[in-house]
PDB file of C-alpha atoms in Angstrom:
ATOM      1  CA  LYS A  36       0.000   0.000   0.000  1.00 87.00           C
ATOM      2  CA  GLN A  37       1.339   3.397  -0.976  1.00 91.00           C
ATOM      3  CA  GLU A  38       2.316   5.639   1.923  1.00 93.00           C
ATOM      4  CA  VAL A  39       3.354   9.262   1.643  1.00 96.00           C
ATOM      5  CA  THR A  40       5.374  10.972   4.355  1.00 97.00           C
ATOM      6  CA  GLN A  41       6.179  14.657   4.668  1.00 97.00           C
ATOM      7  CA  ILE A  42       8.974  15.995   6.810  1.00 93.00           C
ATOM      8  CA  PRO A  43       9.027  18.254   8.727  1.00 92.00           C
ATOM      9  CA  ALA A  44       5.451  18.501   9.978  1.00 94.00           C
ATOM     10  CA  ALA A  45       5.968  22.186  10.755  1.00 96.00           C
ATOM     11  CA  LEU A  46       8.571  24.750   9.827  1.00 96.00           C
ATOM     12  CA  SER A  47       9.117  28.367  10.890  1.00 97.00           C
ATOM     13  CA  VAL A  48      11.505  30.619   8.987  1.00 96.00           C
ATOM     14  CA  PRO A  49      12.208  34.359   8.747  1.00 97.00           C
ATOM     15  CA  GLU A  50      11.244  36.188   5.594  1.00 97.00           C
ATOM     16  CA  GLY A  51      13.734  35.924   2.774  1.00 97.00           C
ATOM     17  CA  GLU A  52      15.034  32.447   3.551  1.00 97.00           C
ATOM     18  CA  ASN A  53      15.196  29.719   0.938  1.00 97.00           C
ATOM     19  CA  LEU A  54      13.663  26.493   2.174  1.00 96.00           C
ATOM     20  CA  VAL A  55      13.036  22.888   1.208  1.00 96.00           C
ATOM     21  CA  LEU A  56      10.025  20.730   2.004  1.00 97.00           C
ATOM     22  CA  ASN A  57      10.425  16.989   1.739  1.00 97.00           C
ATOM     23  CA  CYS A  58       8.068  14.256   0.563  1.00 98.00           C
ATOM     24  CA  SER A  59       8.774  10.531   0.395  1.00 98.00           C
ATOM     25  CA  PHE A  60       6.656   7.677  -0.925  1.00 97.00           C
ATOM     26  CA  THR A  61       6.977   3.921  -0.581  1.00 96.00           C
ATOM     27  CA  ASP A  62       5.911   2.670  -4.030  1.00 93.00           C
ATOM     28  CA  SER A  63       7.797   4.088  -7.001  1.00 91.00           C
ATOM     29  CA  ALA A  64       5.094   2.981  -9.475  1.00 91.00           C
ATOM     30  CA  ILE A  65       3.419   6.379  -9.758  1.00 91.00           C
ATOM     31  CA  TYR A  66       1.913   8.341 -12.644  1.00 89.00           C
ATOM     32  CA  ASN A  67       2.652  11.740 -11.188  1.00 91.00           C
ATOM     33  CA  LEU A  68       3.244  13.760  -8.038  1.00 94.00           C
ATOM     34  CA  GLN A  69       1.421  16.958  -7.168  1.00 94.00           C
ATOM     35  CA  TRP A  70       2.257  19.652  -4.655  1.00 96.00           C
ATOM     36  CA  PHE A  71      -0.663  21.592  -3.206  1.00 96.00           C
ATOM     37  CA  ARG A  72      -1.042  24.589  -0.957  1.00 97.00           C
ATOM     38  CA  GLN A  73      -3.837  24.774   1.617  1.00 95.00           C
ATOM     39  CA  ASP A  74      -4.645  27.927   3.558  1.00 94.00           C
ATOM     40  CA  PRO A  75      -6.489  27.548   6.897  1.00 90.00           C
ATOM     41  CA  GLY A  76     -10.141  26.700   6.355  1.00 86.00           C
ATOM     42  CA  LYS A  77      -9.723  26.688   2.581  1.00 89.00           C
ATOM     43  CA  GLY A  78      -9.488  24.218  -0.257  1.00 90.00           C
ATOM     44  CA  LEU A  79      -6.406  22.922  -2.040  1.00 93.00           C
ATOM     45  CA  THR A  80      -4.592  24.918  -4.680  1.00 93.00           C
ATOM     46  CA  SER A  81      -2.405  22.962  -7.078  1.00 92.00           C
ATOM     47  CA  LEU A  82       1.127  24.367  -7.235  1.00 96.00           C
ATOM     48  CA  LEU A  83       3.063  21.951  -9.409  1.00 95.00           C
ATOM     49  CA  LEU A  84       2.528  18.605 -11.088  1.00 93.00           C
ATOM     50  CA  ILE A  85       5.499  16.429 -12.017  1.00 93.00           C
ATOM     51  CA  GLN A  86       4.837  13.519 -14.331  1.00 91.00           C
ATOM     52  CA  SER A  87       6.658  10.278 -13.604  1.00 90.00           C
ATOM     53  CA  SER A  88       8.953  10.805 -16.615  1.00 91.00           C
ATOM     54  CA  GLN A  89      10.012  14.275 -15.458  1.00 93.00           C
ATOM     55  CA  ARG A  90      12.691  15.266 -12.956  1.00 95.00           C
ATOM     56  CA  GLU A  91      11.496  18.735 -11.992  1.00 95.00           C
ATOM     57  CA  GLN A  92       8.996  21.515 -12.557  1.00 96.00           C
ATOM     58  CA  THR A  93       9.293  25.216 -11.853  1.00 97.00           C
ATOM     59  CA  SER A  94       6.745  27.944 -11.282  1.00 95.00           C
ATOM     60  CA  GLY A  95       7.971  31.340 -10.184  1.00 97.00           C
ATOM     61  CA  ARG A  96       9.800  30.970  -6.863  1.00 97.00           C
ATOM     62  CA  LEU A  97       8.807  27.305  -6.585  1.00 98.00           C
ATOM     63  CA  ASN A  98      10.792  24.361  -7.857  1.00 98.00           C
ATOM     64  CA  ALA A  99       9.749  20.764  -7.348  1.00 97.00           C
ATOM     65  CA  SER A 100      11.962  17.778  -8.030  1.00 97.00           C
ATOM     66  CA  LEU A 101      11.147  14.104  -8.343  1.00 97.00           C
ATOM     67  CA  ASP A 102      13.434  11.105  -7.862  1.00 96.00           C
ATOM     68  CA  LYS A 103      11.089   8.229  -8.528  1.00 93.00           C
ATOM     69  CA  SER A 104      13.631   5.483  -7.973  1.00 92.00           C
ATOM     70  CA  SER A 105      14.378   6.651  -4.439  1.00 95.00           C
ATOM     71  CA  GLY A 106      10.769   7.622  -3.714  1.00 96.00           C
ATOM     72  CA  ARG A 107      11.500  11.264  -2.957  1.00 97.00           C
ATOM     73  CA  SER A 108      10.339  14.710  -3.959  1.00 98.00           C
ATOM     74  CA  THR A 109      11.336  18.137  -2.724  1.00 97.00           C
ATOM     75  CA  LEU A 110       9.617  21.485  -2.974  1.00 97.00           C
ATOM     76  CA  TYR A 111      12.077  24.373  -2.969  1.00 97.00           C
ATOM     77  CA  ILE A 112      10.737  27.829  -2.128  1.00 97.00           C
ATOM     78  CA  ALA A 113      13.079  30.701  -2.882  1.00 98.00           C
ATOM     79  CA  ALA A 114      13.104  33.998  -1.000  1.00 97.00           C
ATOM     80  CA  SER A 115      10.193  33.090   1.252  1.00 97.00           C
ATOM     81  CA  GLN A 116       7.516  35.684   2.045  1.00 97.00           C
ATOM     82  CA  PRO A 117       4.877  35.910   4.812  1.00 97.00           C
ATOM     83  CA  GLY A 118       2.259  35.200   2.137  1.00 97.00           C
ATOM     84  CA  ASP A 119       3.827  31.765   1.674  1.00 98.00           C
ATOM     85  CA  SER A 120       2.558  30.765   5.126  1.00 98.00           C
ATOM     86  CA  ALA A 121       0.239  27.783   4.585  1.00 97.00           C
ATOM     87  CA  THR A 122       0.172  24.008   4.719  1.00 96.00           C
ATOM     88  CA  TYR A 123       1.889  22.301   1.805  1.00 97.00           C
ATOM     89  CA  LEU A 124       0.620  18.886   0.764  1.00 97.00           C
ATOM     90  CA  CYS A 125       2.330  16.334  -1.407  1.00 97.00           C
ATOM     91  CA  ALA A 126       0.246  13.712  -3.237  1.00 95.00           C
ATOM     92  CA  VAL A 127       1.167  10.831  -5.533  1.00 94.00           C
ATOM     93  CA  LYS A 128      -1.020   9.229  -8.161  1.00 89.00           C
ATOM     94  CA  GLY A 129      -0.539   5.495  -8.489  1.00 81.00           C
ATOM     95  CA  GLY A 130      -4.020   4.518  -9.622  1.00 80.00           C
ATOM     96  CA  THR A 131      -7.146   6.609  -9.978  1.00 79.00           C
ATOM     97  CA  ALA A 132      -6.852   8.504  -6.736  1.00 81.00           C
ATOM     98  CA  LEU A 133      -4.249  10.714  -5.157  1.00 89.00           C
ATOM     99  CA  ILE A 134      -2.544   9.461  -2.001  1.00 92.00           C
ATOM    100  CA  PHE A 135      -1.728  12.390   0.247  1.00 94.00           C
ATOM    101  CA  GLY A 136       0.866  13.081   2.864  1.00 96.00           C
ATOM    102  CA  LYS A 137      -0.183  14.836   6.051  1.00 95.00           C
ATOM    103  CA  GLY A 138       1.455  18.081   5.048  1.00 96.00           C
ATOM    104  CA  THR A 139       4.070  20.540   6.224  1.00 97.00           C
ATOM    105  CA  THR A 140       2.757  23.692   7.905  1.00 96.00           C
ATOM    106  CA  LEU A 141       4.995  26.611   6.983  1.00 97.00           C
ATOM    107  CA  SER A 142       5.132  29.878   8.880  1.00 97.00           C
ATOM    108  CA  VAL A 143       7.162  32.755   7.434  1.00 97.00           C
ATOM    109  CA  SER A 144       7.702  35.677   9.793  1.00 96.00           C
ATOM    110  CA  SER A 145       8.354  39.246   8.683  1.00 94.00           C
TER     111      SER A 145
ATOM    112  CA  ASN B 281     -15.393  29.777 -15.109  1.00 69.00           C
ATOM    113  CA  ALA B 282     -16.065  28.852 -11.462  1.00 78.00           C
ATOM    114  CA  GLY B 283     -14.026  25.624 -11.479  1.00 93.00           C
ATOM    115  CA  VAL B 284     -15.210  23.220  -8.782  1.00 96.00           C
ATOM    116  CA  THR B 285     -17.935  24.395  -6.416  1.00 96.00           C
ATOM    117  CA  GLN B 286     -19.422  22.680  -3.375  1.00 97.00           C
ATOM    118  CA  THR B 287     -22.728  23.130  -1.585  1.00 97.00           C
ATOM    119  CA  PRO B 288     -23.183  23.690   1.333  1.00 96.00           C
ATOM    120  CA  LYS B 289     -20.058  25.203   2.899  1.00 95.00           C
ATOM    121  CA  PHE B 290     -21.016  24.251   6.449  1.00 96.00           C
ATOM    122  CA  ARG B 291     -23.540  21.870   7.969  1.00 96.00           C
ATOM    123  CA  VAL B 292     -24.378  20.518  11.399  1.00 97.00           C
ATOM    124  CA  LEU B 293     -26.298  17.242  11.604  1.00 96.00           C
ATOM    125  CA  LYS B 294     -27.633  15.163  14.433  1.00 97.00           C
ATOM    126  CA  THR B 295     -26.709  11.490  14.571  1.00 97.00           C
ATOM    127  CA  GLY B 296     -29.000   9.499  12.303  1.00 97.00           C
ATOM    128  CA  GLN B 297     -29.953  12.371  10.019  1.00 97.00           C
ATOM    129  CA  SER B 298     -29.291  12.247   6.304  1.00 96.00           C
ATOM    130  CA  MET B 299     -27.935  14.798   3.881  1.00 95.00           C
ATOM    131  CA  THR B 300     -26.509  15.227   0.399  1.00 97.00           C
ATOM    132  CA  LEU B 301     -23.419  17.210  -0.538  1.00 97.00           C
ATOM    133  CA  LEU B 302     -23.361  18.620  -4.042  1.00 97.00           C
ATOM    134  CA  CYS B 303     -20.274  19.089  -6.176  1.00 98.00           C
ATOM    135  CA  ALA B 304     -20.390  20.861  -9.524  1.00 98.00           C
ATOM    136  CA  GLN B 305     -17.662  21.498 -12.083  1.00 97.00           C
ATOM    137  CA  ASP B 306     -17.790  23.602 -15.230  1.00 95.00           C
ATOM    138  CA  MET B 307     -14.588  22.325 -16.864  1.00 94.00           C
ATOM    139  CA  ASN B 308     -16.221  19.423 -18.717  1.00 94.00           C
ATOM    140  CA  HIS B 309     -14.096  16.989 -16.716  1.00 95.00           C
ATOM    141  CA  GLU B 310     -14.748  13.265 -16.971  1.00 94.00           C
ATOM    142  CA  TYR B 311     -13.384  12.237 -13.585  1.00 94.00           C
ATOM    143  CA  MET B 312     -14.737  13.411 -10.236  1.00 96.00           C
ATOM    144  CA  TYR B 313     -13.758  12.485  -6.692  1.00 96.00           C
ATOM    145  CA  TRP B 314     -14.880  12.863  -3.104  1.00 97.00           C
ATOM    146  CA  TYR B 315     -12.232  13.044  -0.348  1.00 97.00           C
ATOM    147  CA  ARG B 316     -12.459  13.603   3.375  1.00 97.00           C
ATOM    148  CA  GLN B 317      -9.820  15.396   5.427  1.00 96.00           C
ATOM    149  CA  ASP B 318      -9.364  14.614   9.097  1.00 94.00           C
ATOM    150  CA  PRO B 319      -6.739  15.971  11.499  1.00 86.00           C
ATOM    151  CA  GLY B 320      -3.687  13.726  11.571  1.00 81.00           C
ATOM    152  CA  MET B 321      -5.022  11.535   8.743  1.00 82.00           C
ATOM    153  CA  GLY B 322      -4.540  13.590   5.608  1.00 85.00           C
ATOM    154  CA  LEU B 323      -7.011  13.398   2.730  1.00 93.00           C
ATOM    155  CA  ARG B 324      -8.558  10.045   1.925  1.00 94.00           C
ATOM    156  CA  LEU B 325     -10.638   9.039  -1.099  1.00 94.00           C
ATOM    157  CA  ILE B 326     -14.275   8.112  -0.393  1.00 97.00           C
ATOM    158  CA  HIS B 327     -15.721   7.473  -3.878  1.00 97.00           C
ATOM    159  CA  TYR B 328     -14.938   8.498  -7.405  1.00 95.00           C
ATOM    160  CA  SER B 329     -16.461   8.532 -10.873  1.00 96.00           C
ATOM    161  CA  VAL B 330     -14.785   8.087 -14.252  1.00 93.00           C
ATOM    162  CA  GLY B 331     -17.746   9.368 -16.222  1.00 93.00           C
ATOM    163  CA  GLU B 332     -21.442  10.148 -16.209  1.00 94.00           C
ATOM    164  CA  GLY B 333     -23.429   7.268 -14.769  1.00 93.00           C
ATOM    165  CA  THR B 334     -20.406   5.528 -13.209  1.00 94.00           C
ATOM    166  CA  THR B 335     -19.186   5.383  -9.620  1.00 96.00           C
ATOM    167  CA  ALA B 336     -16.574   3.384  -7.742  1.00 95.00           C
ATOM    168  CA  LYS B 337     -15.410   2.941  -4.153  1.00 95.00           C
ATOM    169  CA  GLY B 338     -12.316   4.535  -2.766  1.00 93.00           C
ATOM    170  CA  GLU B 339     -10.371   3.917   0.417  1.00 91.00           C
ATOM    171  CA  VAL B 340     -13.104   4.821   2.953  1.00 95.00           C
ATOM    172  CA  PRO B 341     -16.529   4.294   1.297  1.00 96.00           C
ATOM    173  CA  ASP B 342     -18.538   2.890   4.230  1.00 96.00           C
ATOM    174  CA  GLY B 343     -21.509   5.022   5.277  1.00 96.00           C
ATOM    175  CA  TYR B 344     -21.563   7.017   2.033  1.00 97.00           C
ATOM    176  CA  ASN B 345     -23.303   6.730  -1.311  1.00 97.00           C
ATOM    177  CA  VAL B 346     -22.706   8.688  -4.493  1.00 97.00           C
ATOM    178  CA  SER B 347     -24.384   9.409  -7.791  1.00 97.00           C
ATOM    179  CA  ARG B 348     -23.237  10.946 -11.068  1.00 97.00           C
ATOM    180  CA  LEU B 349     -26.415  11.464 -13.072  1.00 94.00           C
ATOM    181  CA  LYS B 350     -24.989  14.444 -14.932  1.00 95.00           C
ATOM    182  CA  LYS B 351     -21.408  14.862 -16.068  1.00 96.00           C
ATOM    183  CA  GLN B 352     -20.975  18.161 -14.253  1.00 97.00           C
ATOM    184  CA  ASN B 353     -22.394  17.022 -10.894  1.00 97.00           C
ATOM    185  CA  PHE B 354     -21.238  14.498  -8.312  1.00 98.00           C
ATOM    186  CA  LEU B 355     -23.386  13.965  -5.225  1.00 98.00           C
ATOM    187  CA  LEU B 356     -22.242  12.500  -1.919  1.00 98.00           C
ATOM    188  CA  GLY B 357     -24.946  11.160   0.383  1.00 97.00           C
ATOM    189  CA  LEU B 358     -24.926  10.259   4.044  1.00 96.00           C
ATOM    190  CA  GLU B 359     -27.947   8.073   4.793  1.00 91.00           C
ATOM    191  CA  SER B 360     -27.567   7.944   8.583  1.00 96.00           C
ATOM    192  CA  ALA B 361     -24.909  10.334   9.841  1.00 96.00           C
ATOM    193  CA  ALA B 362     -22.532   9.264  12.613  1.00 97.00           C
ATOM    194  CA  PRO B 363     -20.119  11.375  14.707  1.00 97.00           C
ATOM    195  CA  SER B 364     -17.225   9.573  12.953  1.00 96.00           C
ATOM    196  CA  GLN B 365     -18.314  11.337   9.750  1.00 97.00           C
ATOM    197  CA  THR B 366     -17.469  14.730  11.221  1.00 97.00           C
ATOM    198  CA  SER B 367     -14.888  15.945   8.738  1.00 97.00           C
ATOM    199  CA  VAL B 368     -14.109  18.358   5.941  1.00 97.00           C
ATOM    200  CA  TYR B 369     -15.248  16.997   2.589  1.00 98.00           C
ATOM    201  CA  PHE B 370     -13.516  17.968  -0.636  1.00 97.00           C
ATOM    202  CA  CYS B 371     -14.641  17.337  -4.160  1.00 97.00           C
ATOM    203  CA  ALA B 372     -12.165  17.265  -7.018  1.00 95.00           C
ATOM    204  CA  SER B 373     -12.225  16.761 -10.757  1.00 94.00           C
ATOM    205  CA  SER B 374      -9.792  15.971 -13.559  1.00 92.00           C
ATOM    206  CA  SER B 375     -10.164  15.807 -17.314  1.00 88.00           C
ATOM    207  CA  ALA B 376      -8.929  12.209 -17.374  1.00 79.00           C
ATOM    208  CA  GLY B 377      -7.174   9.689 -15.203  1.00 68.00           C
ATOM    209  CA  GLY B 378      -3.673   9.625 -16.642  1.00 67.00           C
ATOM    210  CA  GLY B 379      -0.463  11.031 -15.269  1.00 62.00           C
ATOM    211  CA  THR B 380      -0.590  14.337 -17.104  1.00 70.00           C
ATOM    212  CA  TYR B 381      -3.899  15.392 -15.609  1.00 81.00           C
ATOM    213  CA  GLU B 382      -4.141  17.579 -12.534  1.00 85.00           C
ATOM    214  CA  GLN B 383      -6.906  17.254 -10.005  1.00 89.00           C
ATOM    215  CA  TYR B 384      -8.697  20.493  -9.204  1.00 92.00           C
ATOM    216  CA  PHE B 385     -10.293  20.856  -5.799  1.00 93.00           C
ATOM    217  CA  GLY B 386     -13.360  22.634  -4.506  1.00 95.00           C
ATOM    218  CA  PRO B 387     -13.387  24.814  -1.368  1.00 94.00           C
ATOM    219  CA  GLY B 388     -14.708  22.071   0.907  1.00 96.00           C
ATOM    220  CA  THR B 389     -17.740  21.386   3.085  1.00 97.00           C
ATOM    221  CA  ARG B 390     -17.244  21.366   6.836  1.00 96.00           C
ATOM    222  CA  LEU B 391     -19.629  18.814   8.378  1.00 97.00           C
ATOM    223  CA  THR B 392     -20.208  18.323  12.085  1.00 97.00           C
ATOM    224  CA  VAL B 393     -22.291  15.403  13.351  1.00 97.00           C
ATOM    225  CA  THR B 394     -23.417  15.697  16.982  1.00 96.00           C
TER     226      THR B 394
END
């Protein structure tokens, strides 16, 4: 059974720092991996999708990498801002559904 | 283009009551999904549909029923609500099921069963 783990569970950084969020999964047979952002009391916003054949995707200050063979993905956030404060969820698609990690809650202080 | 919308946003039920959650998407997506999100558990798939008139069970289907009579709508029903069904429910949709297709999520319905 696929399991997705995100470390750390919570992270606090000062504004301007570059940071890395980690995601690991146990079964490398995936179609894709998605990173989402969730603000308190809100829905999920898709940030990046990496297909299984890709190594990384970039969007603005965000860069996500995928190493399928080792079952790892990282989300790199450059020059963090207070507006980046949210919970970041990683999800892998092995069949029809997404399997989610429990998320990393990021707090960026000004 | 509203994307994925969910009705209602909040609901409080008493144990044993029934209700239906409505999900609508205007992106002409084939696939639709219902997830629940619980503290410490992450999101888990309840049911999904790969097209109009089809439904299938996900990871945690017990106590729920679904219907997809129209392509743009996916209904989640609770026949006899239990406190264990207190959760935040998210609907999602995707144009297809392959690896290139993102899932788009609605804003969620917060359900409390007392």
